[in-house]
mmCIF file with all atom_site columns, C-alpha atoms in Angstrom:
data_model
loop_
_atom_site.group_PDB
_atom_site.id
_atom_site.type_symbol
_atom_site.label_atom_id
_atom_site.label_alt_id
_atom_site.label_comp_id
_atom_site.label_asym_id
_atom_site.label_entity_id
_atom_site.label_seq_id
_atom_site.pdbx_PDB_ins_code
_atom_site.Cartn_x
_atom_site.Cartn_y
_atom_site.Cartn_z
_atom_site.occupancy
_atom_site.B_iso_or_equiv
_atom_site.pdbx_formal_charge
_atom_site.auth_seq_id
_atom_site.auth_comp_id
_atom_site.auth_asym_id
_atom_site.auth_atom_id
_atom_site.pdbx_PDB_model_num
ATOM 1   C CA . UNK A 1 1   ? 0.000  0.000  0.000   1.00 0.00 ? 12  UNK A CA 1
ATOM 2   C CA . UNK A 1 2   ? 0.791  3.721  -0.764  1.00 0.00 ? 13  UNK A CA 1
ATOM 3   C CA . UNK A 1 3   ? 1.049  5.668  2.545   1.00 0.00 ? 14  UNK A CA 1
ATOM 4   C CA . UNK A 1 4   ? 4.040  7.743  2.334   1.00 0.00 ? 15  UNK A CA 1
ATOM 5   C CA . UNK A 1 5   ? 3.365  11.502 1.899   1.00 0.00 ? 16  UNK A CA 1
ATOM 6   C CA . UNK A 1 6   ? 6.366  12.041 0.374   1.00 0.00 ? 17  UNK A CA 1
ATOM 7   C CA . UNK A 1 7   ? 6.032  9.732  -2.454  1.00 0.00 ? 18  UNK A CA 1
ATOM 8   C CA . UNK A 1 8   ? 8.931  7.500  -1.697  1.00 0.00 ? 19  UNK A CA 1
ATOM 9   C CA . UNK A 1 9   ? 7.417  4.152  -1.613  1.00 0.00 ? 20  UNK A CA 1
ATOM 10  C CA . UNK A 1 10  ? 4.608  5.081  -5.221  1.00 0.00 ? 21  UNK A CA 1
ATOM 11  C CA . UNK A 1 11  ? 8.552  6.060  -6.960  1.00 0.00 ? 22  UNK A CA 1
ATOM 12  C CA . UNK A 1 12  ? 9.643  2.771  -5.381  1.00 0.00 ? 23  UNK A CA 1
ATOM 13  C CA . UNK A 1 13  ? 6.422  0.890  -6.373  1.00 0.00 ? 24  UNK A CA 1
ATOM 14  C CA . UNK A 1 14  ? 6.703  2.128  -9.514  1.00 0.00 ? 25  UNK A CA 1
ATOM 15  C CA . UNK A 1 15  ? 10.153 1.524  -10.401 1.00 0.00 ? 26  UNK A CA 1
ATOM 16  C CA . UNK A 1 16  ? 9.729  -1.766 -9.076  1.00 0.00 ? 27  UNK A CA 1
ATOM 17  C CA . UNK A 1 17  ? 6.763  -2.531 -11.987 1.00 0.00 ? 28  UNK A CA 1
ATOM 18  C CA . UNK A 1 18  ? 9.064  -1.032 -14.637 1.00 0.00 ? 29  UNK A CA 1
ATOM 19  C CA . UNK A 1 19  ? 5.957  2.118  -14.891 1.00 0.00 ? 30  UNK A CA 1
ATOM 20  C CA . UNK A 1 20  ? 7.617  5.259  -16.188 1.00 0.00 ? 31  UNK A CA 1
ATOM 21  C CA . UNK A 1 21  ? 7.738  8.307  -13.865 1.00 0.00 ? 32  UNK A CA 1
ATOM 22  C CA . UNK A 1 22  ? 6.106  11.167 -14.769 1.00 0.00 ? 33  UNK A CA 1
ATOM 23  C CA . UNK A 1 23  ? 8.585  14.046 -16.089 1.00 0.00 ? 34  UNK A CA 1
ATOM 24  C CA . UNK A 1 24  ? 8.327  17.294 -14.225 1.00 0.00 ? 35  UNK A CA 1
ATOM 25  C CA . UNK A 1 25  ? 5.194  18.506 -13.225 1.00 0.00 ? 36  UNK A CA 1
ATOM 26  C CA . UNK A 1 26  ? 3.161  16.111 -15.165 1.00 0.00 ? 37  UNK A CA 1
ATOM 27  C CA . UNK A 1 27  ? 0.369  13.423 -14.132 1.00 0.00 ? 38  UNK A CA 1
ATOM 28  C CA . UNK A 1 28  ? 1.064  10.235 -14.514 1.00 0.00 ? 39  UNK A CA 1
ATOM 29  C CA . UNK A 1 29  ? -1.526 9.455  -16.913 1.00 0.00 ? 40  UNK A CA 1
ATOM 30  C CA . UNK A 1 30  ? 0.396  12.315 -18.944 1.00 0.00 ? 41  UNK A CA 1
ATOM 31  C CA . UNK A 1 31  ? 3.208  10.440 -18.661 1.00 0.00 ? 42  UNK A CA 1
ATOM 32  C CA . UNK A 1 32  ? 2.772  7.221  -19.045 1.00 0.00 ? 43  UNK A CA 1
ATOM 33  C CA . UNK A 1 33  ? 0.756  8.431  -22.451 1.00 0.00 ? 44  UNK A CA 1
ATOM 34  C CA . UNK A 1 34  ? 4.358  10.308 -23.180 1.00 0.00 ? 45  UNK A CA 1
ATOM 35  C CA . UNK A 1 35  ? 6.559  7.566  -22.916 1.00 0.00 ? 46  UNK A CA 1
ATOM 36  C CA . UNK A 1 36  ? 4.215  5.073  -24.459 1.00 0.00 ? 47  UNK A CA 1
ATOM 37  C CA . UNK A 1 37  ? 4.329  7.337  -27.892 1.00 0.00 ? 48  UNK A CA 1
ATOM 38  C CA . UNK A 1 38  ? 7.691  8.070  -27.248 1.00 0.00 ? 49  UNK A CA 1
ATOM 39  C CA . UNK A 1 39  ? 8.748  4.136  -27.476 1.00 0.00 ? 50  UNK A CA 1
ATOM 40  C CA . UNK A 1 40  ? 6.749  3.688  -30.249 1.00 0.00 ? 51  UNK A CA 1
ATOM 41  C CA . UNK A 1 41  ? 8.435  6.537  -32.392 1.00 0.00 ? 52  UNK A CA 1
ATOM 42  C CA . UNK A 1 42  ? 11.748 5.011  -31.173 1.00 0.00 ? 53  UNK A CA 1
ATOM 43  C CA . UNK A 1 43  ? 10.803 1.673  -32.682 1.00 0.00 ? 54  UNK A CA 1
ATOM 44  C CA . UNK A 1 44  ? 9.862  2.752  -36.002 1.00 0.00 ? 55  UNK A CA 1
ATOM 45  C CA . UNK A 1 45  ? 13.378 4.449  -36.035 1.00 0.00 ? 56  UNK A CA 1
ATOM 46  C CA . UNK A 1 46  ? 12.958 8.105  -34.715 1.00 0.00 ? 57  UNK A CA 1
ATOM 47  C CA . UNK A 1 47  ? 15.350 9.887  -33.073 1.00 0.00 ? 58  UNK A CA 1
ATOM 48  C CA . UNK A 1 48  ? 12.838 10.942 -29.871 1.00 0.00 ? 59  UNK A CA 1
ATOM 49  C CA . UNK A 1 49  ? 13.370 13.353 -26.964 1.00 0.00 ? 60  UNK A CA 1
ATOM 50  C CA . UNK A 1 50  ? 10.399 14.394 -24.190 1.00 0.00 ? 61  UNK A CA 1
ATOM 51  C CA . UNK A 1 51  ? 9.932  17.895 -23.642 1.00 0.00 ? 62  UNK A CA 1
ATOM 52  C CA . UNK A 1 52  ? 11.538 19.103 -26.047 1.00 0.00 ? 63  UNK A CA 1
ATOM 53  C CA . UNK A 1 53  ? 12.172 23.216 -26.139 1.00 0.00 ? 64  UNK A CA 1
ATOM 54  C CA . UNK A 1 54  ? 11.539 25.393 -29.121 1.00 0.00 ? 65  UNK A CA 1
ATOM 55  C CA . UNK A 1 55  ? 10.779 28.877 -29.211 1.00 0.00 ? 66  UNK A CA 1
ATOM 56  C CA . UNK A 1 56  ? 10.078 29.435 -25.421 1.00 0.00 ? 67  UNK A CA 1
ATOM 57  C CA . UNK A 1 57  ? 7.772  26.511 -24.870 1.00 0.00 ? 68  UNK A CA 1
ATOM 58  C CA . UNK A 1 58  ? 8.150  23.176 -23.869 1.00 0.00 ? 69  UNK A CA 1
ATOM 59  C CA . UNK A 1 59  ? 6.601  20.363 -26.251 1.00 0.00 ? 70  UNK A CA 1
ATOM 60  C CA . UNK A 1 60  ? 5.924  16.871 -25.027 1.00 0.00 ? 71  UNK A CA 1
ATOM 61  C CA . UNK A 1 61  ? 7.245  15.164 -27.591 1.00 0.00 ? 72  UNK A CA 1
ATOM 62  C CA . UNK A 1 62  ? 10.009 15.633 -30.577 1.00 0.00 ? 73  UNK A CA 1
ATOM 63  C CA . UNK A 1 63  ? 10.575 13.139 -33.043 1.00 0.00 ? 74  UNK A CA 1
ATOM 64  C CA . UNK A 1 64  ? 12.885 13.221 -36.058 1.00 0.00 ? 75  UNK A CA 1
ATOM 65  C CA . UNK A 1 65  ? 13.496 10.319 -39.079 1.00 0.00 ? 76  UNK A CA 1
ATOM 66  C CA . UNK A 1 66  ? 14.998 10.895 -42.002 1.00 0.00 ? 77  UNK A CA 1
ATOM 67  C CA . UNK A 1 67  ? 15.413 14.643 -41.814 1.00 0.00 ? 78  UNK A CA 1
ATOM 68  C CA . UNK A 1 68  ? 11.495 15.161 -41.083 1.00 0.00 ? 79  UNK A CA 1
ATOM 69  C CA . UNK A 1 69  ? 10.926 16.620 -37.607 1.00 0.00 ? 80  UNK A CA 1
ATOM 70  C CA . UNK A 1 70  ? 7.539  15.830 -35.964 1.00 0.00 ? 81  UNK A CA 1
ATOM 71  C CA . UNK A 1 71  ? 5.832  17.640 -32.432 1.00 0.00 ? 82  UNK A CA 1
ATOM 72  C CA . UNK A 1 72  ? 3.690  16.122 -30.153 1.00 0.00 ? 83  UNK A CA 1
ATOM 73  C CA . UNK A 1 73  ? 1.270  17.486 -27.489 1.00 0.00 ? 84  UNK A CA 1
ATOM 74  C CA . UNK A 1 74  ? -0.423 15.237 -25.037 1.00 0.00 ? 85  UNK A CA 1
ATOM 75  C CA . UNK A 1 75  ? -3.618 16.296 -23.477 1.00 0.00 ? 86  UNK A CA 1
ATOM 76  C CA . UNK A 1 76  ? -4.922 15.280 -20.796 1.00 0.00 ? 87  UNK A CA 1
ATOM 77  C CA . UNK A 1 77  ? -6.987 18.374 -19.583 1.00 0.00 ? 88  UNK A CA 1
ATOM 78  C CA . UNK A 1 78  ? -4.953 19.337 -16.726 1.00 0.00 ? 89  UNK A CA 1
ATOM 79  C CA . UNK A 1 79  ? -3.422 21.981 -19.011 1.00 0.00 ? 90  UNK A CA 1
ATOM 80  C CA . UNK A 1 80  ? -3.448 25.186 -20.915 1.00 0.00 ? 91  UNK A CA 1
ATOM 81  C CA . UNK A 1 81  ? -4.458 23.448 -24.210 1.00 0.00 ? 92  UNK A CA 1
ATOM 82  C CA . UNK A 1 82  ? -5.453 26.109 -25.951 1.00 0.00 ? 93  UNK A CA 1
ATOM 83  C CA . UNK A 1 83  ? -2.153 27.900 -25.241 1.00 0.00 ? 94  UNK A CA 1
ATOM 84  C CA . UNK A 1 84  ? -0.009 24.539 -26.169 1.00 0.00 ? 95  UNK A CA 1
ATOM 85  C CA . UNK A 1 85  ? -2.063 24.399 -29.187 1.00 0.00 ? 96  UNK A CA 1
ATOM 86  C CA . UNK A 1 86  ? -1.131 28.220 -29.969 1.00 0.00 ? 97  UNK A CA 1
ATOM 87  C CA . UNK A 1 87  ? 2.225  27.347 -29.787 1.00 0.00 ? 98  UNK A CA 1
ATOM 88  C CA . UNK A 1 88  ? 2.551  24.281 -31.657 1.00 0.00 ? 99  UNK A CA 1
ATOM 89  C CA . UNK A 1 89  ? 0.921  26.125 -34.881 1.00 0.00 ? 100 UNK A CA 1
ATOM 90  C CA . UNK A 1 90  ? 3.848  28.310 -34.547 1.00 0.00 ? 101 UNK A CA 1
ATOM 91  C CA . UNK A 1 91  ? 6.481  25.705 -34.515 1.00 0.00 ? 102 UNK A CA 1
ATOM 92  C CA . UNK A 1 92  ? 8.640  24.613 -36.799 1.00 0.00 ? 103 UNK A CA 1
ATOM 93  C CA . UNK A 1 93  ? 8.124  21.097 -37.768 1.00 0.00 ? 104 UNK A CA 1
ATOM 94  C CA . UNK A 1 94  ? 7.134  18.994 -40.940 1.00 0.00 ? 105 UNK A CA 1
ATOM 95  C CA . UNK A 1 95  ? 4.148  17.347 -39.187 1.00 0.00 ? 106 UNK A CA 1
ATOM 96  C CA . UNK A 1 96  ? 2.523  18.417 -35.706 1.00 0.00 ? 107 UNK A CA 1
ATOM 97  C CA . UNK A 1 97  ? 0.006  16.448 -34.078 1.00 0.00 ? 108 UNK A CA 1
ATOM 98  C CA . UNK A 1 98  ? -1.932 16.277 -30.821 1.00 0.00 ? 109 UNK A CA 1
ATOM 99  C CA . UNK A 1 99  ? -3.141 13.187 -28.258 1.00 0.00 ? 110 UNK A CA 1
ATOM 100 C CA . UNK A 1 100 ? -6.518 14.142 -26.811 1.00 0.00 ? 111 UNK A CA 1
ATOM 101 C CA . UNK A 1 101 ? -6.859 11.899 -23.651 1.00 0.00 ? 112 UNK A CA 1
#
């Protein structure tokens, strides 16, 4: 059981069943969602990094393959979405897509 306060023995418990830890600030709905994309970009052959910076903001996910670049928002309503949406029209990237949880 998860008593701790702290969150010693969920990090523990969670480490211990292989679940990835939530980055930062984010749930860990957020993040397992996150990593779960992430892996799968990997595996078809992306170079993949989690919250990745450009201009200012922070974006969930980056993903490049053969000299395309691709951005990621995940969603989970716990955010500014509007404002994350704002800035990934702005970005820079061949293809930019967002998970709606």
């Amino acid at each position: 059981m998860i008593r701790n306060a702290s969150g010693d023995h969920a990090r523990a418990w969670l480490a211990r069943h292989r679940v990835p830890i939530a980055p930062g600030r984010c749930s860990r709905v957020h993040g397992w969602w996150q990593h779960q994309v992430g892996e799968q970009l990997r595996a078809a052959g992306g170079k993949v990094a989690l919250e990745y910076t450009a201009g200012g903001h922070a974006f969930d996910l980056y993903a490049e393959r053969d000299g395309r670049r691709l951005l990621i928002e995940v969603e989970t309503g716990r955010s500014d979405w509007l404002a994350n949406l704002t800035h990934l029209e702005r970005a820079s990237a061949d293809h930019k897509a967002v998970l709606w949880l």
